[in-house]
PDB file of C-alpha atoms in Angstrom:
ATOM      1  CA  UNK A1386       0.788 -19.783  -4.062  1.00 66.00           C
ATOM      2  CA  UNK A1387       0.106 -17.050  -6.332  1.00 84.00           C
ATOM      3  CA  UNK A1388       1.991 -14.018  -4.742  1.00 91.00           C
ATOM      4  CA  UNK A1389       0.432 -10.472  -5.398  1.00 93.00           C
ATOM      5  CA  UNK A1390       1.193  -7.446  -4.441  1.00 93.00           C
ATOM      6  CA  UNK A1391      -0.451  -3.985  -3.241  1.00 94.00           C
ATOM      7  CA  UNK A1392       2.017  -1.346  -4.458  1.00 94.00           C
ATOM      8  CA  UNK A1393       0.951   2.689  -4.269  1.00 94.00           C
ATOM      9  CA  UNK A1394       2.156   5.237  -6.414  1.00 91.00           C
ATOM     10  CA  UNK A1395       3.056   7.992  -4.824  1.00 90.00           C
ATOM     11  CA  UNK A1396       3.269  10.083  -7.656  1.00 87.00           C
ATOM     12  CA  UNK A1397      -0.204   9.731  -7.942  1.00 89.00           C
ATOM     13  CA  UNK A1398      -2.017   9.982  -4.628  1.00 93.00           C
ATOM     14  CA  UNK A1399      -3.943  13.170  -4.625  1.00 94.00           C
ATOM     15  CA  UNK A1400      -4.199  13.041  -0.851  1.00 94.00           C
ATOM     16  CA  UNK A1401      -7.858  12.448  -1.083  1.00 96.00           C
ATOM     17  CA  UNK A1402      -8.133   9.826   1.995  1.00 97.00           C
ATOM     18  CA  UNK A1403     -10.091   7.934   0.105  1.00 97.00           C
ATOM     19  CA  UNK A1404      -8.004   4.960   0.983  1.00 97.00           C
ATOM     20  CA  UNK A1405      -7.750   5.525   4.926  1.00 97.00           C
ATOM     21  CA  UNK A1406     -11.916   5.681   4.609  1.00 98.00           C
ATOM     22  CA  UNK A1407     -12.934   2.920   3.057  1.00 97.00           C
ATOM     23  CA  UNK A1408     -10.248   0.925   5.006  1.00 97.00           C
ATOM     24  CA  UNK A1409     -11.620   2.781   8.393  1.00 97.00           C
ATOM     25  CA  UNK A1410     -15.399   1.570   7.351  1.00 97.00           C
ATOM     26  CA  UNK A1411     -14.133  -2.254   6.597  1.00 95.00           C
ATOM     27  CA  UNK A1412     -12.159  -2.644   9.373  1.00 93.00           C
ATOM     28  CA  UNK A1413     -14.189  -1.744  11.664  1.00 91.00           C
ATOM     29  CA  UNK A1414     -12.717   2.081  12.444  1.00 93.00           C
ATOM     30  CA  UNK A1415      -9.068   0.805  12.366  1.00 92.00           C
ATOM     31  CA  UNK A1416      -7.495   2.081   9.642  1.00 95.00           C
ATOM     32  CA  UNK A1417      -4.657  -0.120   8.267  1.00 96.00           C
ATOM     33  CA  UNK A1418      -3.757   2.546   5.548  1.00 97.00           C
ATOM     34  CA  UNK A1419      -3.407   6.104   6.620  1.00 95.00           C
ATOM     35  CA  UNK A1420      -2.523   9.467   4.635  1.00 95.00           C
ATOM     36  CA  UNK A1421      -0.070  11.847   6.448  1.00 95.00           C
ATOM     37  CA  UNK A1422       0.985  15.381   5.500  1.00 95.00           C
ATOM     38  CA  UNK A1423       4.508  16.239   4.700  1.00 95.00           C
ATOM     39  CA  UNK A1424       5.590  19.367   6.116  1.00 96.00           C
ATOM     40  CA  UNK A1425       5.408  20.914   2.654  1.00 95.00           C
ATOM     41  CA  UNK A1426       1.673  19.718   2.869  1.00 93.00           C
ATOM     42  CA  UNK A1427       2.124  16.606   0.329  1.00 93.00           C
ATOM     43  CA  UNK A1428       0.224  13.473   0.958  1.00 93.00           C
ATOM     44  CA  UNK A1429       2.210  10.152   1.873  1.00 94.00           C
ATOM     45  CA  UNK A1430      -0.152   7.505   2.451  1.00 94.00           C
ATOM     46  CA  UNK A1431       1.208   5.114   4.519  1.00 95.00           C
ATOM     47  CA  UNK A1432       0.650   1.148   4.668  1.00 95.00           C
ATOM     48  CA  UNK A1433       2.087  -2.313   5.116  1.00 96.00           C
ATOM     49  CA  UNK A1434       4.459  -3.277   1.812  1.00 94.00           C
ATOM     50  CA  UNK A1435       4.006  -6.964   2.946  1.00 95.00           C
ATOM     51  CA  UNK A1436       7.667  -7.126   2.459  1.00 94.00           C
ATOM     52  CA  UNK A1437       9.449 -10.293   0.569  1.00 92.00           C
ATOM     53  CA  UNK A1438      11.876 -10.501   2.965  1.00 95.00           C
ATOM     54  CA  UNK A1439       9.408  -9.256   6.126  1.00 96.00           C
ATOM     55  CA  UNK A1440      11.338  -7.757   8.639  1.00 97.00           C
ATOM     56  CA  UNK A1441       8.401  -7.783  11.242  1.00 97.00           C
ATOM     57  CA  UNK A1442       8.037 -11.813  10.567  1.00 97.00           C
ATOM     58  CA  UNK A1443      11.583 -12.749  11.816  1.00 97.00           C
ATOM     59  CA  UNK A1444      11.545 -10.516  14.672  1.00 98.00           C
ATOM     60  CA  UNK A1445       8.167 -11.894  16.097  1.00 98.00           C
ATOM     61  CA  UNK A1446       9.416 -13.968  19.040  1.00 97.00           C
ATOM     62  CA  UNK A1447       5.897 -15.517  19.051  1.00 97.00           C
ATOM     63  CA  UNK A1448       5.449 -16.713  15.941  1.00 97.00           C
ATOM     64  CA  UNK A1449       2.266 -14.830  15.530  1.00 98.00           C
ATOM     65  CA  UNK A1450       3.335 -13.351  11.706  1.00 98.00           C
ATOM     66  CA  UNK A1451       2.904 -15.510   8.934  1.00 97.00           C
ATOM     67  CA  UNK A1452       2.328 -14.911   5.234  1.00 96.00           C
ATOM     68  CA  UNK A1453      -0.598 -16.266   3.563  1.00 95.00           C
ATOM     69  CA  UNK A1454      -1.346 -17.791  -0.099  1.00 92.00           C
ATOM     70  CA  UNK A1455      -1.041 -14.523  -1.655  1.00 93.00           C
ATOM     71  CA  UNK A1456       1.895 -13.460  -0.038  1.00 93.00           C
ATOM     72  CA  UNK A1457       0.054 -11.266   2.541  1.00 96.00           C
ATOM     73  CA  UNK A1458       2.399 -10.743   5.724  1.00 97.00           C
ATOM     74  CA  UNK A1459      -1.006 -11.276   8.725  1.00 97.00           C
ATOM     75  CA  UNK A1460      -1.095 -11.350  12.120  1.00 97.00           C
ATOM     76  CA  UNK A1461      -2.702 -13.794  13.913  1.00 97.00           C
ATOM     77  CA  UNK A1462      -4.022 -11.698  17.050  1.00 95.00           C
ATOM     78  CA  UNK A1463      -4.572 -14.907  18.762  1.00 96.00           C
ATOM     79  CA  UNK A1464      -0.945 -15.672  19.090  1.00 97.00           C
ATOM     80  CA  UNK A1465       0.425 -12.243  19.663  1.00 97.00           C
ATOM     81  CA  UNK A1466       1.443 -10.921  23.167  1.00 97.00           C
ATOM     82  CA  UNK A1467       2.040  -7.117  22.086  1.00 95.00           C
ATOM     83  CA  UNK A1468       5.693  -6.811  22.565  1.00 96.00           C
ATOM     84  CA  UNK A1469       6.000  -4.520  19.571  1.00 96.00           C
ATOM     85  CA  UNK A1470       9.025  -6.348  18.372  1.00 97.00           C
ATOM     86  CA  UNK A1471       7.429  -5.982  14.908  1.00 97.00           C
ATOM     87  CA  UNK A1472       6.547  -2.113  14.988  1.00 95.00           C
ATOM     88  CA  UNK A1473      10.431  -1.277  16.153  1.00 96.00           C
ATOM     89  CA  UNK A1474      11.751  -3.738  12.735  1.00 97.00           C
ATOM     90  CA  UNK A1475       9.007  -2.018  10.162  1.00 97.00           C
ATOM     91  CA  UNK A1476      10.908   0.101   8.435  1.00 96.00           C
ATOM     92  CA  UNK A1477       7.655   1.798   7.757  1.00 94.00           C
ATOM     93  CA  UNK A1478       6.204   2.291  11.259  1.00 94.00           C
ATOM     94  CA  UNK A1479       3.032   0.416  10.263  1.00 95.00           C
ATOM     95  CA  UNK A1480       2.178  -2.438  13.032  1.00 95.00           C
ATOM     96  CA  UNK A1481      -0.338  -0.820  15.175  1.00 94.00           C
ATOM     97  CA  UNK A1482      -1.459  -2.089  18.939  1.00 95.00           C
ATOM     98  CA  UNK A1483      -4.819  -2.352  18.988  1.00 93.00           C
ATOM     99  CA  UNK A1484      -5.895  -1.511  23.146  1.00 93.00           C
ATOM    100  CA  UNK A1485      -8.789  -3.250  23.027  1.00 90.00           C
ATOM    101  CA  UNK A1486      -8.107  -6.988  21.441  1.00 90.00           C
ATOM    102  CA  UNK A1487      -4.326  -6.278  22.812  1.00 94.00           C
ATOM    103  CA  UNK A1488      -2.479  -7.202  20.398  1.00 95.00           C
ATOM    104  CA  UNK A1489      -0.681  -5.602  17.162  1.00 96.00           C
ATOM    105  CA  UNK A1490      -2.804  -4.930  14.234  1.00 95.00           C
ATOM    106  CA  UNK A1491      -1.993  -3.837  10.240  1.00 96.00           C
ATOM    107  CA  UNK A1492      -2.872  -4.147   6.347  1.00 97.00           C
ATOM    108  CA  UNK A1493      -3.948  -7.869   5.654  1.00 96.00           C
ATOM    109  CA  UNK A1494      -4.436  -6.665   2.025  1.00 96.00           C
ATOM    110  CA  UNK A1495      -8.366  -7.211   3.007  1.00 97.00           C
ATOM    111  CA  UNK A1496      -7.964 -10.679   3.687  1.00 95.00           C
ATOM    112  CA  UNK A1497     -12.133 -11.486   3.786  1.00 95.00           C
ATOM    113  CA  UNK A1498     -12.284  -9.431   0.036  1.00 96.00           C
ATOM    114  CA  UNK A1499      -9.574 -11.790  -1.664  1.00 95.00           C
ATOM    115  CA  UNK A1500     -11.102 -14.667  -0.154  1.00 95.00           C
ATOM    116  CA  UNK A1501     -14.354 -13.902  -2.717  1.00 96.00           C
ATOM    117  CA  UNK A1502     -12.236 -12.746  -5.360  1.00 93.00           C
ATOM    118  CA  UNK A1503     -12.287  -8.930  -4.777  1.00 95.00           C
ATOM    119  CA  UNK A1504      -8.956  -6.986  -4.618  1.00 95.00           C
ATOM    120  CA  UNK A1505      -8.416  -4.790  -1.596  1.00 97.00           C
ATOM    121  CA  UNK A1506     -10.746  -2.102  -1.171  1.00 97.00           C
ATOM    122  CA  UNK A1507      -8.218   1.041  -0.945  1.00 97.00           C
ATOM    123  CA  UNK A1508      -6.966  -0.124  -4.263  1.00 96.00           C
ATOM    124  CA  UNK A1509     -10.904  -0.434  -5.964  1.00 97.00           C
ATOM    125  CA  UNK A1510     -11.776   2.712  -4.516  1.00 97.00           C
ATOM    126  CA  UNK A1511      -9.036   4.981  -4.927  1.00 97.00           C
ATOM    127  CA  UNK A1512      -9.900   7.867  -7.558  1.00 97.00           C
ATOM    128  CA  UNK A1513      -6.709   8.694  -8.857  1.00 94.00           C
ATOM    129  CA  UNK A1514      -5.642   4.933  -9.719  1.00 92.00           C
ATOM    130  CA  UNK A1515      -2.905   5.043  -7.016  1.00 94.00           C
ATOM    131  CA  UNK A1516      -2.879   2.041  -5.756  1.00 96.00           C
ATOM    132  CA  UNK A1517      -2.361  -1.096  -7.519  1.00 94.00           C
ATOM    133  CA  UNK A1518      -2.879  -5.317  -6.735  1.00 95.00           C
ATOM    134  CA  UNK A1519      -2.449  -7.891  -8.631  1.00 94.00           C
ATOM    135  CA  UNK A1520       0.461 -10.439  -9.374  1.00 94.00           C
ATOM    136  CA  UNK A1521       3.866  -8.479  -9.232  1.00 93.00           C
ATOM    137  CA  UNK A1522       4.439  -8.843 -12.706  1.00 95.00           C
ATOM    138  CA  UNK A1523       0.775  -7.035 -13.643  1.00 94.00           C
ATOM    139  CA  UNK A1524       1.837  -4.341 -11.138  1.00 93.00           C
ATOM    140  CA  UNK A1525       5.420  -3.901 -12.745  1.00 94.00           C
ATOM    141  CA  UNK A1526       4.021  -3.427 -16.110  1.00 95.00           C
ATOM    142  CA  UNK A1527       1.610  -0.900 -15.241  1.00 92.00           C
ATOM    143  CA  UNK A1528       4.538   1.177 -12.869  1.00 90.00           C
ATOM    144  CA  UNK A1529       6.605   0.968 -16.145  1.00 93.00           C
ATOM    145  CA  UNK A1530       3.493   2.246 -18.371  1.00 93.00           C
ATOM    146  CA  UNK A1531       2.978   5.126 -16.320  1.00 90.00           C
ATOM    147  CA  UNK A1532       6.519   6.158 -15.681  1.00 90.00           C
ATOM    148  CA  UNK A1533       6.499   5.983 -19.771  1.00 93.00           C
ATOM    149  CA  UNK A1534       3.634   8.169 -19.792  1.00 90.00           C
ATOM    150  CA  UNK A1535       4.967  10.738 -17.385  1.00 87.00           C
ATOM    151  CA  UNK A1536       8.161  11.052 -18.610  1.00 91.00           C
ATOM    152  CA  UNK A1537       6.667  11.506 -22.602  1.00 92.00           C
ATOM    153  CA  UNK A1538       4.143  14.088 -20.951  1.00 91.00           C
ATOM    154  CA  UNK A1539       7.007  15.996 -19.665  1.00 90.00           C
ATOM    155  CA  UNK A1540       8.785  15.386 -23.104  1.00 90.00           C
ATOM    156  CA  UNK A1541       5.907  16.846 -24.990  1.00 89.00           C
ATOM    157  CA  UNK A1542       5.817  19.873 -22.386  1.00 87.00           C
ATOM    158  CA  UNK A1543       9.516  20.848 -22.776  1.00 85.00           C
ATOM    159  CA  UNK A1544       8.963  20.764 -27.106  1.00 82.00           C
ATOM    160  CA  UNK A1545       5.447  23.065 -26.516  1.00 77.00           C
ATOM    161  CA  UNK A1546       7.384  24.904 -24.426  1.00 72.00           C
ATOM    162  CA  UNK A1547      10.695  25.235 -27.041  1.00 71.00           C
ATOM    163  CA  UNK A1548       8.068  26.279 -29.507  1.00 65.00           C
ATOM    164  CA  UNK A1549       6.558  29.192 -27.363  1.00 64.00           C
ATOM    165  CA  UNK A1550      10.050  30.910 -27.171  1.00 59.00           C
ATOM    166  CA  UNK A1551      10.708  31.013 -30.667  1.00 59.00           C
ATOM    167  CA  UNK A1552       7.893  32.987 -31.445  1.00 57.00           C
ATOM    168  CA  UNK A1553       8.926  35.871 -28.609  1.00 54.00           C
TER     169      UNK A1553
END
């Protein structure tokens, strides 16, 4: 099994929904993604984190949650009989009951896409490079790269910024 992981930078999200569409038009007008609005009006999209250590999985008195070959946390619809067990353990709030198959749905990190070799289509399409997949080492290095970036962005802002007072 090579585990990979679908991590999203908050920092980063411009709250353009771009995510919650494309995952809307692949899944069939379920959204397993989905941008809300803080009351200060930022966006926080919100999705399954596939957890290592999957909260929703253990609590599943059905058995219907499994992880996959990547490491994707999926439910089998098939086996589930919509308790919501897995919603009240998800420390995100993401397992969604779907009325009409009647049973829980969420993120399979677009299970039918990695199957031909395509990474998950929130994370192809977003615009502001927000969402990452790949092996968790991959994904690590390019959290670390950006945080290295931001932080010698705001580096080089506070020196312009020294230099503008001197010459008041």
């Amino acid at each position: 099994m090579t585990r990979r992981i679908l991590h999203v930078d908050y920092s980063l999200c411009i709250g353009c929904e771009t995510c919650e569409g494309v995952c809307d038009f692949i899944h069939g007008g379920r959204p397993n993604i989905k941008v809300y609005y803080t009351i200060t009006g930022i966006p926080v999209p919100i999705n399954c984190r596939h957890c290592e250590k999957a909260p929703c999985m253990d609590v599943c008195p059905a058995g219907a949650i499994y992880r996959d070959s990547d490491g994707a946390v999926i439910i089998n619809p098939n086996k589930c009989i919509g308790c919501l067990m897995c919603l009240a353990a998800c420390p995100f709030g993401v397992p969604t009951f779907d009325v009409k198959l009647k049973a829980v749905t969420k993120c399979d990190m677009c299970a039918d896409r990695r199957r031909l070799g395509t990474a998950p289509a929130c994370a192809e399409m977003c615009p502001a490079g927000a969402i990452f997949f790949g092996k968790p080492e991959e994904v690590e290095e390019k959290v670390r790269r950006r945080t290295a970036e931001k932080i010698a962005r705001e580096r080089l802002a506070a020196v312009n910024l020294e230099g503008v007072g001197r010459m008041l």
